[in-house]
mmCIF file of C-alpha atoms (C1' of nucleotides) in Angstrom:
data_model
loop_
_atom_site.group_PDB
_atom_site.id
_atom_site.type_symbol
_atom_site.label_atom_id
_atom_site.label_comp_id
_atom_site.label_asym_id
_atom_site.label_seq_id
_atom_site.Cartn_x
_atom_site.Cartn_y
_atom_site.Cartn_z
ATOM 1 C CA MET X 23 23.384 -18.931 25.681
ATOM 2 C CA THR X 24 20.287 -18.671 27.776
ATOM 3 C CA GLY X 25 19.158 -22.298 27.773
ATOM 4 C CA THR X 26 22.150 -24.535 28.468
ATOM 5 C CA THR X 27 22.140 -28.114 29.673
ATOM 6 C CA GLN X 28 20.489 -28.611 33.045
ATOM 7 C CA THR X 29 23.022 -30.791 34.849
ATOM 8 C CA GLN X 30 25.623 -28.208 35.772
ATOM 9 C CA GLN X 31 23.384 -25.186 35.393
ATOM 10 C CA ALA X 32 21.299 -26.384 38.311
ATOM 11 C CA ALA X 33 24.309 -26.507 40.592
ATOM 12 C CA ARG X 34 25.251 -22.983 39.559
ATOM 13 C CA ARG X 35 21.749 -21.680 40.177
ATOM 14 C CA SER X 36 21.700 -22.983 43.725
ATOM 15 C CA ASP X 37 25.143 -21.517 44.344
ATOM 16 C CA ALA X 38 23.882 -18.121 43.253
ATOM 17 C CA THR X 39 20.941 -18.140 45.639
ATOM 18 C CA ARG X 40 23.248 -19.443 48.377
ATOM 19 C CA ALA X 41 25.457 -16.416 47.885
ATOM 20 C CA ALA X 42 22.473 -14.050 47.727
ATOM 21 C CA ILE X 43 21.147 -15.450 50.996
ATOM 22 C CA LEU X 44 24.531 -15.049 52.637
ATOM 23 C CA ALA X 45 24.874 -11.436 51.499
ATOM 24 C CA ALA X 46 21.368 -10.588 52.668
ATOM 25 C CA ALA X 47 22.048 -12.293 56.002
ATOM 26 C CA ARG X 48 25.173 -10.200 56.554
ATOM 27 C CA GLU X 49 23.248 -6.994 55.960
ATOM 28 C CA ARG X 50 20.313 -7.942 58.141
ATOM 29 C CA PHE X 51 22.441 -9.194 61.034
ATOM 30 C CA ALA X 52 24.569 -6.054 60.809
ATOM 31 C CA ALA X 53 21.530 -3.792 60.771
ATOM 32 C CA ASP X 54 19.207 -5.519 63.239
ATOM 33 C CA GLY X 55 21.188 -7.952 65.379
ATOM 34 C CA TYR X 56 20.480 -11.636 65.800
ATOM 35 C CA GLU X 57 16.936 -11.772 67.184
ATOM 36 C CA LYS X 58 15.371 -9.073 65.033
ATOM 37 C CA ALA X 59 16.920 -10.391 61.835
ATOM 38 C CA THR X 60 14.379 -13.054 60.894
ATOM 39 C CA ILE X 61 14.923 -15.803 58.373
ATOM 40 C CA ARG X 62 11.792 -14.643 56.596
ATOM 41 C CA ALA X 63 13.160 -11.132 56.128
ATOM 42 C CA ILE X 64 16.550 -12.384 54.980
ATOM 43 C CA ALA X 65 14.918 -14.700 52.454
ATOM 44 C CA ARG X 66 12.778 -11.861 51.184
ATOM 45 C CA ASP X 67 15.844 -9.656 50.694
ATOM 46 C CA ALA X 68 17.581 -12.445 48.802
ATOM 47 C CA LYS X 69 14.447 -13.134 46.733
ATOM 48 C CA ALA X 70 14.520 -16.720 47.951
ATOM 49 C CA ASP X 71 12.192 -18.973 49.883
ATOM 50 C CA PRO X 72 12.609 -19.180 53.679
ATOM 51 C CA ALA X 73 12.715 -22.966 53.414
ATOM 52 C CA MET X 74 15.793 -22.683 51.187
ATOM 53 C CA VAL X 75 17.651 -20.885 53.945
ATOM 54 C CA MET X 76 17.073 -23.824 56.248
ATOM 55 C CA ARG X 77 18.000 -26.299 53.556
ATOM 56 C CA TYR X 78 21.325 -24.606 52.844
ATOM 57 C CA TYR X 79 22.369 -23.554 56.338
ATOM 58 C CA ASP X 80 20.452 -25.976 58.582
ATOM 59 C CA SER X 81 19.429 -23.424 61.193
ATOM 60 C CA LYS X 82 19.438 -19.741 61.970
ATOM 61 C CA ALA X 83 22.551 -20.238 64.056
ATOM 62 C CA GLY X 84 24.237 -21.988 61.145
ATOM 63 C CA LEU X 85 23.342 -19.117 58.853
ATOM 64 C CA PHE X 86 24.790 -16.593 61.262
ATOM 65 C CA ALA X 87 27.986 -18.590 61.627
ATOM 66 C CA ALA X 88 28.380 -18.682 57.855
ATOM 67 C CA ALA X 89 27.547 -14.994 57.531
ATOM 68 C CA VAL X 90 30.232 -13.855 59.966
ATOM 69 C CA ALA X 91 32.838 -16.494 59.096
ATOM 70 C CA ILE X 92 35.939 -14.412 58.711
ATOM 71 C CA ASN X 93 37.934 -14.925 55.583
ATOM 72 C CA PRO X 94 41.360 -16.146 56.732
ATOM 73 C CA GLY X 95 43.873 -13.370 56.336
ATOM 74 C CA LEU X 96 41.155 -10.756 56.080
ATOM 75 C CA LEU X 97 42.531 -8.680 58.902
ATOM 76 C CA ASP X 98 46.195 -9.298 58.277
ATOM 77 C CA LEU X 99 48.139 -6.152 58.854
ATOM 78 C CA PRO X 100 51.545 -5.752 57.207
ATOM 79 C CA VAL X 101 53.923 -5.252 60.101
ATOM 80 C CA GLU X 102 56.654 -3.282 58.411
ATOM 81 C CA PRO X 103 57.575 -0.561 58.437
ATOM 82 C CA SER X 104 57.038 -0.407 62.156
ATOM 83 C CA GLU X 105 57.280 3.382 62.349
ATOM 84 C CA GLU X 106 53.917 5.050 62.486
ATOM 85 C CA ILE X 107 52.417 1.656 63.319
ATOM 86 C CA GLY X 108 49.659 3.370 65.326
ATOM 87 C CA ARG X 109 48.350 5.405 62.429
ATOM 88 C CA ARG X 110 48.632 2.487 60.039
ATOM 89 C CA LEU X 111 46.711 0.197 62.358
ATOM 90 C CA VAL X 112 43.866 2.667 62.771
ATOM 91 C CA SER X 113 43.741 3.275 59.039
ATOM 92 C CA HIS X 114 43.767 -0.467 58.379
ATOM 93 C CA PHE X 115 40.860 -1.138 60.704
ATOM 94 C CA LEU X 116 38.849 1.739 59.282
ATOM 95 C CA THR X 117 39.155 0.273 55.801
ATOM 96 C CA LEU X 118 38.250 -3.202 56.985
ATOM 97 C CA TRP X 119 35.215 -2.039 58.863
ATOM 98 C CA GLU X 120 33.834 -0.092 55.943
ATOM 99 C CA GLU X 121 34.422 -2.834 53.414
ATOM 100 C CA ASN X 122 33.231 -5.799 55.474
ATOM 101 C CA GLY X 123 29.758 -5.626 56.884
ATOM 102 C CA GLU X 124 30.262 -8.861 58.822
ATOM 103 C CA LEU X 125 32.459 -7.023 61.317
ATOM 104 C CA THR X 126 29.637 -4.724 62.328
ATOM 105 C CA ALA X 127 27.281 -7.705 62.442
ATOM 106 C CA LEU X 128 29.664 -9.640 64.650
ATOM 107 C CA LEU X 129 30.167 -6.738 67.058
ATOM 108 C CA ARG X 130 26.471 -5.913 67.256
ATOM 109 C CA VAL X 131 25.498 -9.512 67.952
ATOM 110 C CA GLY X 132 28.438 -9.911 70.327
ATOM 111 C CA ALA X 133 26.859 -7.284 72.548
ATOM 112 C CA THR X 134 24.175 -9.838 73.437
ATOM 113 C CA ASP X 135 25.585 -13.249 72.519
ATOM 114 C CA PRO X 136 28.617 -14.547 74.456
ATOM 115 C CA THR X 137 29.697 -16.830 71.606
ATOM 116 C CA ALA X 138 29.897 -13.952 69.154
ATOM 117 C CA ALA X 139 31.613 -11.847 71.825
ATOM 118 C CA GLU X 140 34.294 -14.494 72.189
ATOM 119 C CA ARG X 141 34.736 -14.515 68.415
ATOM 120 C CA VAL X 142 35.350 -10.773 68.409
ATOM 121 C CA GLY X 143 37.886 -11.263 71.159
ATOM 122 C CA SER X 144 39.728 -14.092 69.436
ATOM 123 C CA VAL X 145 40.004 -12.153 66.183
ATOM 124 C CA LEU X 146 41.445 -9.156 67.959
ATOM 125 C CA ARG X 147 43.784 -11.269 70.081
ATOM 126 C CA GLU X 148 45.188 -13.073 67.070
ATOM 127 C CA GLN X 149 45.826 -9.779 65.350
ATOM 128 C CA LEU X 150 46.940 -7.448 68.087
ATOM 129 C CA ILE X 151 48.865 -9.522 70.616
ATOM 130 C CA PRO X 152 51.538 -10.636 68.130
ATOM 131 C CA LEU X 153 51.811 -7.048 66.976
ATOM 132 C CA ALA X 154 52.200 -5.770 70.507
ATOM 133 C CA ARG X 155 54.783 -8.448 71.187
ATOM 134 C CA GLN X 156 56.728 -7.367 68.123
ATOM 135 C CA VAL X 157 56.810 -3.606 68.543
ATOM 136 C CA GLY X 158 56.349 -3.290 72.314
ATOM 137 C CA PRO X 159 59.082 -2.883 74.914
ATOM 138 C CA ASP X 160 58.097 -5.855 77.087
ATOM 139 C CA PRO X 161 56.663 -9.165 75.761
ATOM 140 C CA GLU X 162 54.923 -9.772 79.069
ATOM 141 C CA GLN X 163 52.864 -6.622 78.561
ATOM 142 C CA ALA X 164 51.751 -7.621 75.070
ATOM 143 C CA GLN X 165 48.314 -8.807 76.197
ATOM 144 C CA MET X 166 47.580 -5.653 78.146
ATOM 145 C CA ARG X 167 48.771 -3.358 75.351
ATOM 146 C CA ALA X 168 46.756 -5.308 72.794
ATOM 147 C CA THR X 169 43.661 -4.957 74.975
ATOM 148 C CA LEU X 170 44.077 -1.196 75.136
ATOM 149 C CA CYS X 171 44.322 -1.069 71.343
ATOM 150 C CA ALA X 172 41.272 -3.297 70.981
ATOM 151 C CA SER X 173 39.363 -0.999 73.301
ATOM 152 C CA THR X 174 40.346 2.007 71.176
ATOM 153 C CA VAL X 175 39.330 0.436 67.892
ATOM 154 C CA LEU X 176 36.091 -1.027 69.252
ATOM 155 C CA GLY X 177 35.162 2.266 70.871
ATOM 156 C CA LEU X 178 35.311 3.973 67.524
ATOM 157 C CA ALA X 179 33.447 1.108 65.836
ATOM 158 C CA MET X 180 30.706 1.393 68.456
ATOM 159 C CA THR X 181 30.128 5.133 68.136
ATOM 160 C CA ARG X 182 30.519 5.190 64.347
ATOM 161 C CA TYR X 183 29.065 1.926 63.026
ATOM 162 C CA VAL X 184 26.888 0.419 65.777
ATOM 163 C CA LEU X 185 25.392 3.260 67.809
ATOM 164 C CA ARG X 186 25.784 5.537 64.770
ATOM 165 C CA PHE X 187 26.365 8.776 66.642
ATOM 166 C CA PRO X 188 26.123 11.552 64.041
ATOM 167 C CA ALA X 189 29.124 13.354 65.523
ATOM 168 C CA SER X 190 31.245 10.229 65.112
ATOM 169 C CA MET X 191 30.024 9.508 61.599
ATOM 170 C CA GLU X 192 30.910 13.038 60.560
ATOM 171 C CA LEU X 193 34.565 12.600 61.460
ATOM 172 C CA SER X 194 36.734 12.311 58.391
ATOM 173 C CA ARG X 195 39.026 9.375 57.927
ATOM 174 C CA GLU X 196 42.023 11.681 58.280
ATOM 175 C CA GLU X 197 40.787 13.178 61.538
ATOM 176 C CA ILE X 198 40.315 9.731 63.048
ATOM 177 C CA VAL X 199 43.753 8.560 61.989
ATOM 178 C CA GLU X 200 45.419 11.714 63.298
ATOM 179 C CA TRP X 201 43.670 11.564 66.674
ATOM 180 C CA LEU X 202 43.565 7.812 67.364
ATOM 181 C CA GLY X 203 46.859 6.908 65.661
ATOM 182 C CA PRO X 204 49.060 8.479 68.340
ATOM 183 C CA THR X 205 46.871 6.895 71.033
ATOM 184 C CA VAL X 206 47.417 3.404 69.667
ATOM 185 C CA GLN X 207 51.086 4.191 69.103
ATOM 186 C CA ARG X 208 51.438 5.111 72.757
ATOM 187 C CA TYR X 209 49.586 2.009 73.974
ATOM 188 C CA LEU X 210 51.899 -0.170 71.884
ATOM 189 C CA THR X 211 55.309 1.376 72.365
ATOM 190 C CA ASP X 212 55.445 3.857 75.254
ATOM 191 C CA PRO X 213 56.880 2.798 78.622
ATOM 192 C CA THR X 214 54.407 2.006 81.388
ATOM 193 C CA PRO X 215 53.057 5.269 82.809
ATOM 194 C CA MET E 26 4.721 -5.435 114.831
ATOM 195 C CA THR E 27 3.965 -8.084 112.283
ATOM 196 C CA GLY E 28 0.244 -7.537 111.789
ATOM 197 C CA THR E 29 -0.445 -3.839 111.383
ATOM 198 C CA THR E 30 -3.487 -2.216 109.823
ATOM 199 C CA GLN E 31 -4.063 -3.133 106.201
ATOM 200 C CA THR E 32 -4.667 0.280 104.649
ATOM 201 C CA GLN E 33 -1.128 1.569 104.454
ATOM 202 C CA GLN E 34 0.588 -1.793 104.723
ATOM 203 C CA ALA E 35 -0.891 -2.820 101.386
ATOM 204 C CA ALA E 36 0.614 0.163 99.630
ATOM 205 C CA ARG E 37 4.009 -0.644 101.128
ATOM 206 C CA ARG E 38 3.820 -4.258 100.033
ATOM 207 C CA SER E 39 3.175 -3.312 96.428
ATOM 208 C CA ASP E 40 6.010 -0.807 96.523
ATOM 209 C CA ALA E 41 8.386 -3.511 97.665
ATOM 210 C CA THR E 42 7.503 -5.824 94.793
ATOM 211 C CA ARG E 43 7.700 -2.882 92.408
ATOM 212 C CA ALA E 44 11.259 -2.272 93.507
ATOM 213 C CA ALA E 45 12.131 -5.967 93.338
ATOM 214 C CA ILE E 46 10.809 -6.149 89.788
ATOM 215 C CA LEU E 47 12.804 -3.092 88.797
ATOM 216 C CA ALA E 48 16.020 -4.477 90.259
ATOM 217 C CA ALA E 49 15.521 -7.832 88.580
ATOM 218 C CA ALA E 50 14.758 -6.091 85.287
ATOM 219 C CA ARG E 51 17.990 -4.113 85.447
ATOM 220 C CA GLU E 52 20.007 -7.271 85.972
ATOM 221 C CA ARG E 53 18.288 -9.235 83.246
ATOM 222 C CA PHE E 54 18.449 -6.435 80.681
ATOM 223 C CA ALA E 55 22.122 -5.894 81.502
ATOM 224 C CA ALA E 56 22.906 -9.591 81.239
ATOM 225 C CA ASP E 57 20.773 -10.639 78.265
ATOM 226 C CA GLY E 58 19.704 -7.582 76.298
ATOM 227 C CA TYR E 59 16.171 -6.578 75.446
ATOM 228 C CA GLU E 60 14.810 -9.553 73.474
ATOM 229 C CA LYS E 61 16.266 -12.339 75.563
ATOM 230 C CA ALA E 62 15.223 -10.768 78.854
ATOM 231 C CA THR E 63 11.639 -12.034 79.108
ATOM 232 C CA ILE E 64 9.015 -10.657 81.425
ATOM 233 C CA ARG E 65 8.478 -14.172 82.721
ATOM 234 C CA ALA E 66 12.129 -14.537 83.706
ATOM 235 C CA ILE E 67 12.258 -11.098 85.319
ATOM 236 C CA ALA E 68 9.124 -11.864 87.343
ATOM 237 C CA ARG E 69 10.622 -15.182 88.443
ATOM 238 C CA ASP E 70 13.788 -13.432 89.632
ATOM 239 C CA ALA E 71 11.730 -10.912 91.565
ATOM 240 C CA LYS E 72 9.512 -13.651 92.997
ATOM 241 C CA ALA E 73 6.501 -11.898 91.541
ATOM 242 C CA ASP E 74 3.797 -12.780 89.091
ATOM 243 C CA PRO E 75 4.331 -11.869 85.417
ATOM 244 C CA ALA E 76 0.931 -10.184 85.383
ATOM 245 C CA MET E 77 2.153 -7.819 88.095
ATOM 246 C CA VAL E 78 4.913 -6.584 85.847
ATOM 247 C CA MET E 79 2.361 -5.558 83.257
ATOM 248 C CA ARG E 80 0.145 -3.995 85.880
ATOM 249 C CA TYR E 81 2.935 -1.856 87.266
ATOM 250 C CA TYR E 82 4.813 -0.945 84.106
ATOM 251 C CA ASP E 83 2.153 -1.341 81.372
ATOM 252 C CA SER E 84 4.427 -3.017 78.847
ATOM 253 C CA LYS E 85 7.855 -4.492 78.383
ATOM 254 C CA ALA E 86 9.005 -1.242 76.805
ATOM 255 C CA GLY E 87 7.701 0.652 79.839
ATOM 256 C CA LEU E 88 9.574 -1.661 82.150
ATOM 257 C CA PHE E 89 12.805 -1.157 80.230
ATOM 258 C CA ALA E 90 12.366 2.612 80.250
ATOM 259 C CA ALA E 91 11.898 2.557 84.015
ATOM 260 C CA ALA E 92 14.836 0.200 84.484
ATOM 261 C CA VAL E 93 17.295 2.419 82.638
ATOM 262 C CA ALA E 94 15.845 5.766 83.683
ATOM 263 C CA ILE E 95 18.914 7.672 84.686
ATOM 264 C CA ASN E 96 18.779 9.369 88.021
ATOM 265 C CA PRO E 97 19.204 13.103 87.331
ATOM 266 C CA GLY E 98 22.683 14.174 88.307
ATOM 267 C CA LEU E 99 23.911 10.616 88.362
ATOM 268 C CA LEU E 100 26.731 11.266 85.955
ATOM 269 C CA ASP E 101 27.556 14.761 87.064
ATOM 270 C CA LEU E 102 31.263 15.287 87.035
ATOM 271 C CA PRO E 103 32.752 18.015 89.218
ATOM 272 C CA VAL E 104 34.598 20.238 86.766
ATOM 273 C CA GLU E 105 37.221 21.714 89.036
ATOM 274 C CA PRO E 106 40.077 21.420 89.406
ATOM 275 C CA SER E 107 40.552 21.242 85.686
ATOM 276 C CA GLU E 108 44.075 19.930 85.897
ATOM 277 C CA GLU E 109 44.284 16.190 85.418
ATOM 278 C CA ILE E 110 40.749 16.327 84.042
ATOM 279 C CA GLY E 111 41.467 13.320 81.830
ATOM 280 C CA ARG E 112 42.340 10.999 84.688
ATOM 281 C CA ARG E 113 39.462 12.258 86.785
ATOM 282 C CA LEU E 114 36.973 11.705 84.007
ATOM 283 C CA VAL E 115 38.120 8.137 83.404
ATOM 284 C CA SER E 116 38.059 7.400 87.121
ATOM 285 C CA HIS E 117 34.591 8.912 87.419
ATOM 286 C CA PHE E 118 33.159 6.797 84.629
ATOM 287 C CA LEU E 119 34.750 3.644 86.011
ATOM 288 C CA THR E 120 33.022 4.192 89.333
ATOM 289 C CA LEU E 121 29.690 4.932 87.704
ATOM 290 C CA TRP E 122 29.800 1.879 85.518
ATOM 291 C CA GLU E 123 30.584 -0.460 88.348
ATOM 292 C CA GLU E 124 27.958 0.954 90.678
ATOM 293 C CA ASN E 125 25.112 1.307 88.186
ATOM 294 C CA GLY E 126 24.075 -1.777 86.274
ATOM 295 C CA GLU E 127 21.634 0.221 84.178
ATOM 296 C CA LEU E 128 24.534 1.720 82.217
ATOM 297 C CA THR E 129 25.643 -1.684 80.998
ATOM 298 C CA ALA E 130 22.018 -2.553 80.234
ATOM 299 C CA LEU E 131 21.558 0.637 78.263
ATOM 300 C CA LEU E 132 24.740 0.138 76.243
ATOM 301 C CA ARG E 133 24.006 -3.521 75.533
ATOM 302 C CA VAL E 134 20.466 -2.798 74.370
ATOM 303 C CA GLY E 135 21.687 0.257 72.454
ATOM 304 C CA ALA E 136 23.739 -2.062 70.279
ATOM 305 C CA THR E 137 20.489 -3.311 68.755
ATOM 306 C CA ASP E 138 17.852 -0.696 69.520
ATOM 307 C CA PRO E 139 18.201 2.780 67.961
ATOM 308 C CA THR E 140 16.154 4.418 70.709
ATOM 309 C CA ALA E 141 18.449 3.151 73.429
ATOM 310 C CA ALA E 142 21.454 4.052 71.276
ATOM 311 C CA GLU E 143 20.202 7.627 71.083
ATOM 312 C CA ARG E 144 19.782 7.662 74.862
ATOM 313 C CA VAL E 145 23.405 6.634 75.312
ATOM 314 C CA GLY E 146 24.408 9.398 72.937
ATOM 315 C CA SER E 147 22.347 12.073 74.639
ATOM 316 C CA VAL E 148 23.708 11.202 78.066
ATOM 317 C CA LEU E 149 27.270 11.410 76.810
ATOM 318 C CA ARG E 150 26.618 14.605 74.884
ATOM 319 C CA GLU E 151 25.102 16.349 77.870
ATOM 320 C CA GLN E 152 28.076 15.357 79.983
ATOM 321 C CA LEU E 153 31.036 15.676 77.669
ATOM 322 C CA ILE E 154 30.307 18.528 75.276
ATOM 323 C CA PRO E 155 30.015 21.169 78.018
ATOM 324 C CA LEU E 156 33.186 19.794 79.542
ATOM 325 C CA ALA E 157 35.031 19.952 76.228
ATOM 326 C CA ARG E 158 33.772 23.482 75.706
ATOM 327 C CA GLN E 159 35.052 24.481 79.102
ATOM 328 C CA VAL E 160 38.545 23.030 79.070
ATOM 329 C CA GLY E 161 39.237 22.841 75.311
ATOM 330 C CA PRO E 162 41.069 25.399 73.202
ATOM 331 C CA ASP E 163 38.299 25.959 70.646
ATOM 332 C CA PRO E 164 34.557 25.931 71.397
ATOM 333 C CA GLU E 165 33.789 24.925 67.828
ATOM 334 C CA GLN E 166 35.722 21.708 68.327
ATOM 335 C CA ALA E 167 33.851 20.763 71.495
ATOM 336 C CA GLN E 168 31.570 18.271 69.758
ATOM 337 C CA MET E 169 34.424 16.469 68.045
ATOM 338 C CA ARG E 170 36.548 16.315 71.181
ATOM 339 C CA ALA E 171 33.605 15.061 73.227
ATOM 340 C CA THR E 172 32.992 12.338 70.652
ATOM 341 C CA LEU E 173 36.591 11.161 70.910
ATOM 342 C CA CYS E 174 36.227 10.958 74.691
ATOM 343 C CA ALA E 175 32.936 9.084 74.379
ATOM 344 C CA SER E 176 34.588 6.627 72.034
ATOM 345 C CA THR E 177 37.374 6.064 74.559
ATOM 346 C CA VAL E 178 35.051 5.469 77.483
ATOM 347 C CA LEU E 179 32.628 3.295 75.514
ATOM 348 C CA GLY E 180 35.470 1.232 74.095
ATOM 349 C CA LEU E 181 36.570 0.328 77.577
ATOM 350 C CA ALA E 182 32.987 -0.325 78.687
ATOM 351 C CA MET E 183 32.519 -2.660 75.734
ATOM 352 C CA THR E 184 35.619 -4.778 76.301
ATOM 353 C CA ARG E 185 35.252 -4.818 80.082
ATOM 354 C CA TYR E 186 31.528 -4.886 80.869
ATOM 355 C CA VAL E 187 29.700 -5.955 77.687
ATOM 356 C CA LEU E 188 31.973 -8.299 75.742
ATOM 357 C CA ARG E 189 33.723 -9.189 78.992
ATOM 358 C CA PHE E 190 37.166 -9.854 77.576
ATOM 359 C CA PRO E 191 39.186 -11.486 80.359
ATOM 360 C CA ALA E 192 42.251 -9.388 79.517
ATOM 361 C CA SER E 193 40.224 -6.210 79.943
ATOM 362 C CA MET E 194 38.551 -7.349 83.150
ATOM 363 C CA GLU E 195 41.951 -8.116 84.647
ATOM 364 C CA LEU E 196 43.147 -4.550 84.271
ATOM 365 C CA SER E 197 43.303 -2.761 87.587
ATOM 366 C CA ARG E 198 41.508 0.491 88.109
ATOM 367 C CA GLU E 199 44.851 2.266 88.415
ATOM 368 C CA GLU E 200 46.204 0.847 85.167
ATOM 369 C CA ILE E 201 43.112 2.004 83.286
ATOM 370 C CA VAL E 202 43.286 5.494 84.727
ATOM 371 C CA GLU E 203 46.991 5.812 83.979
ATOM 372 C CA TRP E 204 46.670 4.617 80.393
ATOM 373 C CA LEU E 205 43.340 6.171 79.342
ATOM 374 C CA GLY E 206 43.596 9.344 81.422
ATOM 375 C CA PRO E 207 46.298 10.949 79.263
ATOM 376 C CA THR E 208 44.390 9.891 76.135
ATOM 377 C CA VAL E 209 41.259 11.715 77.232
ATOM 378 C CA GLN E 210 43.360 14.642 78.413
ATOM 379 C CA ARG E 211 44.897 14.927 74.942
ATOM 380 C CA TYR E 212 41.519 14.677 73.195
ATOM 381 C CA LEU E 213 40.159 17.468 75.381
ATOM 382 C CA THR E 214 43.004 19.956 75.559
ATOM 383 C CA ASP E 215 45.734 19.325 72.974
ATOM 384 C CA PRO E 216 45.852 21.377 69.779
ATOM 385 C CA THR E 217 44.562 19.742 66.606
ATOM 386 C CA PRO E 218 47.189 17.294 65.333
ATOM 387 C "C1'" DG S 30 15.685 -28.127 43.673
ATOM 388 C "C1'" DT S 31 11.653 -25.247 44.994
ATOM 389 C "C1'" DC S 32 7.733 -24.054 47.482
ATOM 390 C "C1'" DT S 33 3.223 -24.725 50.420
ATOM 391 C "C1'" DA S 34 1.327 -25.959 54.610
ATOM 392 C "C1'" DT S 35 1.787 -26.527 59.116
ATOM 393 C "C1'" DA S 36 3.724 -28.271 63.443
ATOM 394 C "C1'" DA S 37 5.778 -26.807 67.868
ATOM 395 C "C1'" DT S 38 7.351 -23.040 70.782
ATOM 396 C "C1'" DT S 39 7.642 -18.917 72.941
ATOM 397 C "C1'" DC S 40 6.307 -14.484 74.254
ATOM 398 C "C1'" DG S 41 3.685 -10.209 75.244
ATOM 399 C "C1'" DA S 42 -0.608 -8.942 76.637
ATOM 400 C "C1'" DT S 43 -5.603 -9.387 78.377
ATOM 401 C "C1'" DA S 44 -9.746 -10.961 80.969
ATOM 402 C "C1'" DG S 45 -11.621 -12.134 84.937
ATOM 403 C "C1'" DA S 46 -12.019 -14.936 89.343
ATOM 404 C "C1'" DC S 47 -10.734 -14.454 94.130
ATOM 405 C "C1'" DG H 7 -3.875 -6.277 94.992
ATOM 406 C "C1'" DT H 8 -2.830 -10.978 93.381
ATOM 407 C "C1'" DC H 9 -2.945 -14.777 90.461
ATOM 408 C "C1'" DT H 10 -4.835 -18.346 86.866
ATOM 409 C "C1'" DA H 11 -5.994 -19.144 82.358
ATOM 410 C "C1'" DT H 12 -5.619 -18.030 77.878
ATOM 411 C "C1'" DC H 13 -5.552 -15.352 73.539
ATOM 412 C "C1'" DG H 14 -3.127 -13.857 69.433
ATOM 413 C "C1'" DA H 15 0.928 -13.056 67.098
ATOM 414 C "C1'" DA H 16 5.410 -14.169 65.612
ATOM 415 C "C1'" DT H 17 9.105 -17.273 65.074
ATOM 416 C "C1'" DT H 18 12.057 -21.426 63.900
ATOM 417 C "C1'" DA H 19 11.808 -25.675 61.949
ATOM 418 C "C1'" DT H 20 9.801 -29.812 59.524
ATOM 419 C "C1'" DA H 21 7.025 -32.788 56.210
ATOM 420 C "C1'" DG H 22 5.774 -33.526 51.988
ATOM 421 C "C1'" DA H 23 3.681 -32.212 47.338
ATOM 422 C "C1'" DC H 24 5.282 -30.687 42.799
#
DNA sequence: GTCTATAATTCGATAGAC
DNA sequence: GTCTATCGAATTATAGAC
């Protein structure tokens, strides 16, 4: 029915605009970065009032934090089978990056904001260091090997999703996996050169 | 002598502050990005008046353009000998990035500003595509291979100089060359996987 | 819960005295 | 050439009517 009782309907209505604001914020932060993405523009996209954004998320910083809060388990990569782990990791990250706009937002803002930069680092550390420890030859090298993998993945994310180089955007998913997969595989498992 | 004639001394004085402003601008843009680097702060660093910045460089955009104007030939990479080209290219870019703060500034601003992003792309294209055409097996693949190399170099620059991951900053120059060199070598010369 | 009006800052840019 | 004073615009954030 269209006209139900007000008591619970009101709560639902505010939840809907909350979600709309959050979605609009993710897009704007991903597209424009932190400074250029204004609360006014985000509210306009979400068809809400700018004052509502402040009411729900306290401040612009609070809104950004909520917009790029990473769903726990979002980046979890199944570890087995460990063969072809390089290709599977690249493929996994490609999917994540295309399905979750908050990753681009976080990386783009991280280029200017140290707090966001640290967040990018912690996410990658939590994902890649355990992996490197598991499949690598020497546990003491896990941090270094994870860093090399992070650099590989972020390099692609920069050229393809942040800087948007046409030549990088034209690469097919298969091409990327076939070229970068062996690179990551080597960083993870090969003996020190 | 300390008190020379005014006519030419005046011109020299203004040139000195011009240079000081430009140096301060490079540091601020590299450290904070475009929006956060204010003309007031840059002028303070250069011990100059904010109005002088406008007088010399017209606008903030003009100042940024001058600050990241790339010296012609700055990135020129000697092509021969073509053996070990991967390691030499990585080593070359490492040196450039550590000696020229404007590269970090350009990449950091490029993360938010499409114009700067295009500048990063054009610089890399002009450098890497001819190289890929020269040493690669198929001229038609030069653009793709150059893009893979750009992604590799920019990934390292991001983790090391922009996001400033401690684990990436701790890598020695030799480690980076030994790990990334063969990657770039493969992207440039190996047959399609 | 929603929106209007506005306060409080900050910044780029300009005008003009010296 | 140099600096003071200030304008005008844009932003986040708040106060309060409805």
